[in-house]
XYZ file of C-alpha atoms in Angstrom:
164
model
C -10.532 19.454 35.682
C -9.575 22.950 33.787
C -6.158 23.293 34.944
C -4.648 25.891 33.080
C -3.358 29.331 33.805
C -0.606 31.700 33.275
C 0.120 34.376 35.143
C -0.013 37.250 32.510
C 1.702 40.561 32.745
C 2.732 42.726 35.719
C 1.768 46.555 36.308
C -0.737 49.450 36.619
C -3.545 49.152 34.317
C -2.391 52.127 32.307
C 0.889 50.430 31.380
C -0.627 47.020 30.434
C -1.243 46.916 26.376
C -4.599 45.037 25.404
C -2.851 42.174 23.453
C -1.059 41.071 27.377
C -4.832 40.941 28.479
C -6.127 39.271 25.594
C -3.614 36.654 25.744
C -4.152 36.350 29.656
C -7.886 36.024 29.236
C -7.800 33.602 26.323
C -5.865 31.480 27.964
C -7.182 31.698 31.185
C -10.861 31.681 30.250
C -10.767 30.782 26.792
C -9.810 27.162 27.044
C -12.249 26.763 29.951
C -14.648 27.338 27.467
C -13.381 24.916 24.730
C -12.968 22.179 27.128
C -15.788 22.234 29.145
C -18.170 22.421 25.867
C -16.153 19.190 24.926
C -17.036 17.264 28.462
C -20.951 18.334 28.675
C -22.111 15.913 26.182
C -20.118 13.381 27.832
C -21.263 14.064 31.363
C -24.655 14.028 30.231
C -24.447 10.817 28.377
C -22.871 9.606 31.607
C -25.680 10.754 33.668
C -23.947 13.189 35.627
C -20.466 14.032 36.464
C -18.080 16.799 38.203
C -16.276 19.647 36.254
C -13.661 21.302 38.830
C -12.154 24.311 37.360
C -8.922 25.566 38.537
C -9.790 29.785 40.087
C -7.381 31.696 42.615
C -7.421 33.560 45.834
C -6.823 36.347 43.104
C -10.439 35.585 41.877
C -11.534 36.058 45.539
C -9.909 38.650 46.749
C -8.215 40.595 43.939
C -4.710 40.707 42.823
C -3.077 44.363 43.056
C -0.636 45.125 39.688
C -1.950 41.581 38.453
C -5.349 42.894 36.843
C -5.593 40.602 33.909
C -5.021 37.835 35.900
C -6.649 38.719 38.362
C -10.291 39.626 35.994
C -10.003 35.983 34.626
C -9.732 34.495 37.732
C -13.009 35.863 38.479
C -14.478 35.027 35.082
C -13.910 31.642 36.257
C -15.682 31.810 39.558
C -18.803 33.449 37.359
C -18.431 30.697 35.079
C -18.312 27.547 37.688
C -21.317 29.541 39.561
C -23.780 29.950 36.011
C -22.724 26.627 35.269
C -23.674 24.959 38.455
C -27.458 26.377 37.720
C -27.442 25.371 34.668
C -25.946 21.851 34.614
C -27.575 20.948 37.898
C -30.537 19.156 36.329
C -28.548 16.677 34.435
C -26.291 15.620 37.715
C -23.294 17.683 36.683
C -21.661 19.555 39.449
C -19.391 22.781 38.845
C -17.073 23.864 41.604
C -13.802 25.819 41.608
C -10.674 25.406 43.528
C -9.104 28.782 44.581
C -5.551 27.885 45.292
C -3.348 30.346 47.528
C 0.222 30.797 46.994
C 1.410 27.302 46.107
C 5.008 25.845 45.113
C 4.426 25.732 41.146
C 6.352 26.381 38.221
C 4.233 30.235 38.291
C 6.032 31.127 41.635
C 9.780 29.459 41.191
C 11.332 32.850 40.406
C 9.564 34.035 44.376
C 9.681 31.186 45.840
C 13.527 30.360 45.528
C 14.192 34.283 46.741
C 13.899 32.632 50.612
C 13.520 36.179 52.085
C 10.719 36.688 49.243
C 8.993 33.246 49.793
C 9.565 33.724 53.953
C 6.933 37.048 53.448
C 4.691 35.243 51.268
C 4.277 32.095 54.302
C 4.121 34.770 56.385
C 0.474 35.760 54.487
C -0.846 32.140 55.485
C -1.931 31.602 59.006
C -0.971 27.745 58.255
C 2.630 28.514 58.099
C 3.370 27.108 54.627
C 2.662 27.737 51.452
C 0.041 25.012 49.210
C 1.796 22.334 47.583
C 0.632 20.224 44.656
C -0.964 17.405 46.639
C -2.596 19.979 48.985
C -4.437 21.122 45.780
C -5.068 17.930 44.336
C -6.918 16.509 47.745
C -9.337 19.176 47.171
C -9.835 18.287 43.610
C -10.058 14.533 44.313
C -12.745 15.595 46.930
C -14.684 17.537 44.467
C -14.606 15.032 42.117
C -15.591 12.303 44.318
C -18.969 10.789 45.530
C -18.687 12.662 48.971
C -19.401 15.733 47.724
C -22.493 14.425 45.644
C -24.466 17.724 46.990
C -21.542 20.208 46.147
C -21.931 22.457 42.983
C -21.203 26.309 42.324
C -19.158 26.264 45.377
C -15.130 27.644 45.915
C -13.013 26.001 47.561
C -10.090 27.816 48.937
C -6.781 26.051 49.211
C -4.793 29.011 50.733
C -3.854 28.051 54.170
C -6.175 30.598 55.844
C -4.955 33.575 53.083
C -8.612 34.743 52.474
C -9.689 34.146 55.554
C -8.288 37.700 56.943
C-alpha cells in the first residue's frame, strides 16, 4: 500500500512558488515511484500480488486553492491506471483508494473547528466524515482474494462526496 501524502500549500496558482509544488509532488508521487519499483520484482517472484495506492476525491474531482495537491492526486490515479495494463500479465493488480474527507492528522486543525467540520459532513450524503477503519476495509478488500478480477479501478471512500 503507498500511503503517503501531505497536503502541500494553500492558494491561487499565481501565489504558489515552484519549490511548494515540487515538494508536494515529490512526495506525493515521488515515493510512489520508489516504492512500487521496490515491490514489482517481489510481486512477480510471488506470482502475482496487489499494489493499492493511496489517491483522493481531490484526484477525482479537483481541489479548488489546493492545485499541487490536487495535480498529484491525479498523477496517482494515471499511475494505478498505466500500471494496471502493464502489470496485468504477471497477476499484479493496481487499484487506488480515493478517500473523502476523513478524521486524520491532515484535517485536525478543520476538523476540531466543530462549525468547520459540521459543513464539511454536511458535503457527505452519509452524514459523517471517513474514519481510518472505513479506509482500511477498502484497502483490505483490494488487497484480498475477492477482488482477484479488480485492477486499474478507484475506489471512493467519501461517503457519497463524488457522487453529486
Amino acid at each position: 500500500i503507498n500511503n503517503v501524502g501531505i497536503s502541500g500549500p494553500t492558494g491561487t496558482i499565481e501565489k504558489l512558488n515552484s519549490e511548494d509544488w515540487e515538494n508536494t509532488l515529490k512526495t506525493n508521487v515521488i515515493s510512489h515511484f520508489y516504492f512500487t519499483k521496490l515491490a514489482i520484482p517481489m510481486l512477480k517472484k510471488n506470482k502475482g500480488g496487489s499494489i493499492i495506492n493511496m489517491s483522493s476525491t481531490a484526484g477525482i474531482a479537483g481541489f479548488p486553492l489546493r492545485s499541487p495537491y490536487a495535480a498529484s492526486k491525479w498523477a496517482i490515479i494515471g499511475v494505478t491506471k498505466t500500471l494496471a495494463m502493464e502489470l496485468g500479465r504477471f497477476n499484479i493488480r493496481v487499484n487506488a483508494i480515493c478517500p473523502g474527507y476523513a478524521y486524520t492528522n491532515l484535517t485536525t486543525a478543520l476538523t476540531e473547528d466543530k462549525a468547520m467540520e459540521k459543513k464539511l459532513i454536511d458535503l457527505h450524503p452519509l452524514g459523517r466524515l471517513a474514519t481510518g477503519e472505513d479506509v482500511a476495509h477498502a484497502a483490505l478488500f483490494l488487497a484480498s482474494d475477492e477482488s482477484s478480477f479488480i485492477t486499474g479501478a478507484l475506489l471512493p471512500v467519501d461517503g457519497g462526496y463524488t457522487a453529486k
